[in-house]
mmCIF file of C-alpha atoms in Angstrom:
data_model
loop_
_atom_site.group_PDB
_atom_site.id
_atom_site.type_symbol
_atom_site.label_atom_id
_atom_site.label_comp_id
_atom_site.label_asym_id
_atom_site.label_seq_id
_atom_site.Cartn_x
_atom_site.Cartn_y
_atom_site.Cartn_z
ATOM 1 C CA UNK N 1 121.561 238.978 181.835
ATOM 2 C CA UNK N 2 121.106 240.737 185.271
ATOM 3 C CA UNK N 3 121.517 244.461 183.843
ATOM 4 C CA UNK N 4 118.282 243.234 181.280
ATOM 5 C CA UNK N 5 116.625 242.118 184.077
ATOM 6 C CA UNK N 6 116.958 245.273 186.332
ATOM 7 C CA UNK N 7 115.758 247.386 183.260
ATOM 8 C CA UNK N 8 112.270 245.046 182.957
ATOM 9 C CA UNK N 9 111.285 245.718 186.700
ATOM 10 C CA UNK N 10 112.572 249.292 186.412
ATOM 11 C CA UNK N 11 110.226 249.555 183.198
ATOM 12 C CA UNK N 12 107.651 247.708 185.740
ATOM 13 C CA UNK N 13 107.611 250.165 188.139
ATOM 14 C CA UNK N 14 107.714 252.875 186.108
ATOM 15 C CA UNK N 15 104.576 252.136 184.659
ATOM 16 C CA UNK N 16 102.546 250.894 187.724
ATOM 17 C CA UNK N 17 103.949 254.521 189.531
ATOM 18 C CA UNK N 18 101.975 255.919 186.025
ATOM 19 C CA UNK N 19 98.354 253.864 186.302
ATOM 20 C CA UNK N 20 98.518 254.830 190.466
ATOM 21 C CA UNK N 21 99.316 258.558 189.566
ATOM 22 C CA UNK N 22 96.315 258.138 186.860
ATOM 23 C CA UNK N 23 93.943 256.520 189.060
ATOM 24 C CA UNK N 24 94.531 259.031 191.988
ATOM 25 C CA UNK N 25 94.277 262.086 189.519
ATOM 26 C CA UNK N 26 90.945 260.577 188.483
ATOM 27 C CA UNK N 27 89.523 259.723 191.914
ATOM 28 C CA UNK N 28 90.056 263.672 193.565
ATOM 29 C CA UNK N 29 88.353 264.816 190.443
ATOM 30 C CA UNK N 30 85.545 262.785 190.905
ATOM 31 C CA UNK N 31 82.398 265.212 191.103
ATOM 32 C CA UNK N 32 79.335 263.951 192.989
ATOM 33 C CA UNK N 33 76.156 264.873 191.231
ATOM 34 C CA UNK N 34 73.925 267.032 192.423
ATOM 35 C CA UNK N 35 70.844 264.652 192.887
ATOM 36 C CA UNK N 36 71.783 260.744 193.468
ATOM 37 C CA UNK N 37 69.513 258.054 193.800
ATOM 38 C CA UNK N 38 70.073 255.045 195.704
ATOM 39 C CA UNK N 39 68.095 251.844 194.359
ATOM 40 C CA UNK N 40 67.661 249.280 196.952
ATOM 41 C CA UNK N 41 67.127 246.126 195.783
ATOM 42 C CA UNK N 42 65.901 242.485 197.052
ATOM 43 C CA UNK N 43 66.699 239.504 195.147
ATOM 44 C CA UNK N 44 66.860 241.394 192.231
ATOM 45 C CA UNK N 45 63.713 243.493 191.954
ATOM 46 C CA UNK N 46 63.443 247.444 192.875
ATOM 47 C CA UNK N 47 61.817 247.538 196.564
ATOM 48 C CA UNK N 48 62.849 251.076 196.911
ATOM 49 C CA UNK N 49 64.502 254.307 195.872
ATOM 50 C CA UNK N 50 65.586 257.184 197.841
ATOM 51 C CA UNK N 51 66.774 260.921 196.334
ATOM 52 C CA UNK N 52 69.786 261.054 198.847
ATOM 53 C CA UNK N 53 69.692 264.781 198.296
ATOM 54 C CA UNK N 54 66.159 265.301 199.473
ATOM 55 C CA UNK N 55 67.080 263.460 202.735
ATOM 56 C CA UNK N 56 66.931 266.039 205.629
ATOM 57 C CA UNK N 57 66.245 263.859 208.608
ATOM 58 C CA UNK N 58 68.484 260.572 209.300
ATOM 59 C CA UNK N 59 65.719 257.333 208.812
ATOM 60 C CA UNK N 60 66.283 253.800 209.725
ATOM 61 C CA UNK N 61 64.877 250.854 208.416
ATOM 62 C CA UNK N 62 64.290 247.192 207.789
ATOM 63 C CA UNK N 63 64.542 244.941 204.544
ATOM 64 C CA UNK N 64 63.687 241.142 205.261
ATOM 65 C CA UNK N 65 63.758 238.537 202.390
ATOM 66 C CA UNK N 66 61.524 235.518 202.289
ATOM 67 C CA UNK N 67 63.757 233.243 204.000
ATOM 68 C CA UNK N 68 63.869 235.488 207.101
ATOM 69 C CA UNK N 69 67.198 237.102 206.961
ATOM 70 C CA UNK N 70 67.265 240.981 207.631
ATOM 71 C CA UNK N 71 69.281 244.221 207.199
ATOM 72 C CA UNK N 72 68.630 247.372 208.904
ATOM 73 C CA UNK N 73 69.791 250.433 206.359
ATOM 74 C CA UNK N 74 70.290 253.700 207.536
ATOM 75 C CA UNK N 75 69.825 256.817 205.253
ATOM 76 C CA UNK N 76 71.307 260.194 205.542
ATOM 77 C CA UNK N 77 71.744 263.246 203.638
ATOM 78 C CA UNK N 78 73.749 262.057 200.823
ATOM 79 C CA UNK N 79 75.108 258.393 202.248
ATOM 80 C CA UNK N 80 73.282 255.442 202.968
ATOM 81 C CA UNK N 81 74.343 252.137 205.037
ATOM 82 C CA UNK N 82 73.934 248.646 205.895
ATOM 83 C CA UNK N 83 73.358 249.528 209.901
ATOM 84 C CA UNK N 84 72.653 245.735 211.030
ATOM 85 C CA UNK N 85 72.313 242.325 208.991
ATOM 86 C CA UNK N 86 71.637 239.004 209.896
ATOM 87 C CA UNK N 87 74.106 237.320 207.580
ATOM 88 C CA UNK N 88 76.660 235.617 209.423
ATOM 89 C CA UNK N 89 80.147 237.414 207.984
ATOM 90 C CA UNK N 90 78.829 241.271 208.669
ATOM 91 C CA UNK N 91 80.708 242.193 205.473
ATOM 92 C CA UNK N 92 77.777 244.795 203.869
ATOM 93 C CA UNK N 93 77.716 245.930 207.709
ATOM 94 C CA UNK N 94 81.504 246.833 207.923
ATOM 95 C CA UNK N 95 81.449 248.747 204.481
ATOM 96 C CA UNK N 96 79.917 251.626 206.081
ATOM 97 C CA UNK N 97 78.248 254.481 203.876
ATOM 98 C CA UNK N 98 78.569 254.959 200.416
ATOM 99 C CA UNK N 99 77.859 258.458 198.802
ATOM 100 C CA UNK N 100 78.294 257.577 195.092
ATOM 101 C CA UNK N 101 77.892 255.470 192.255
ATOM 102 C CA UNK N 102 81.604 253.664 192.148
ATOM 103 C CA UNK N 103 80.765 251.060 194.407
ATOM 104 C CA UNK N 104 77.676 249.277 195.704
ATOM 105 C CA UNK N 105 76.697 248.198 198.913
ATOM 106 C CA UNK N 106 75.695 244.644 198.689
ATOM 107 C CA UNK N 107 74.541 241.914 201.476
ATOM 108 C CA UNK N 108 74.892 238.428 199.633
ATOM 109 C CA UNK N 109 73.463 235.961 201.934
ATOM 110 C CA UNK N 110 70.270 238.275 202.160
ATOM 111 C CA UNK N 111 70.184 239.096 198.699
ATOM 112 C CA UNK N 112 70.025 242.914 198.997
ATOM 113 C CA UNK N 113 71.837 245.423 197.079
ATOM 114 C CA UNK N 114 72.099 249.323 197.268
ATOM 115 C CA UNK N 115 73.514 250.457 194.154
ATOM 116 C CA UNK N 116 73.377 254.650 193.413
ATOM 117 C CA UNK N 117 73.179 256.624 190.747
ATOM 118 C CA UNK N 118 73.270 259.844 189.243
ATOM 119 C CA UNK N 119 69.842 261.191 188.358
ATOM 120 C CA UNK N 120 71.206 262.232 184.866
ATOM 121 C CA UNK N 121 73.113 258.747 184.868
ATOM 122 C CA UNK N 122 76.744 260.362 184.117
ATOM 123 C CA UNK N 123 79.514 260.167 185.531
ATOM 124 C CA UNK N 124 81.572 263.703 185.587
ATOM 125 C CA UNK N 125 84.941 263.724 185.671
ATOM 126 C CA UNK N 126 87.129 267.182 185.450
ATOM 127 C CA UNK N 127 89.756 265.355 183.736
ATOM 128 C CA UNK N 128 87.617 264.563 180.667
ATOM 129 C CA UNK N 129 85.123 267.050 181.080
ATOM 130 C CA UNK N 130 87.137 270.177 180.788
#
C-alpha cells in the first residue's frame, strides 16, 4: 500500500512541476501592448481614462467618493498606482504599480478600481501567436 501512495505523490509532484513550468513560460512570453489604457472607475462608473504610453510627465491626482473616502493615484509612463488612500487596510497602496492587464488595482473600501486594457483589447502571447 505504501508503494501505491508513493507513486501517487510522485505523480502529483510531477504534474505540479509541469503546471508551474507552463505558467512561468507564459508569464515570460507575455508581450505588453504598445498602447495601454488605464481606466479608473469609482463605484463602477468610469471617471477617467489615461493612455499610459502617452504619459510624458508623472502626474498625481485624487479621487473622492460620496462618503468622503479619498485615493491619491500616481501615473508614470507605462504604469499607475494608488499612492495614498483613506482606507484602513492600505492594501491598494501596498500593491504598488500595475503596468499590464493581468491584475487590476482595487480599493474596495473606497470603491475605486484601476484596470489596464490594451488599446486593441488583445492579450498577446508569443507561445500562442508564433
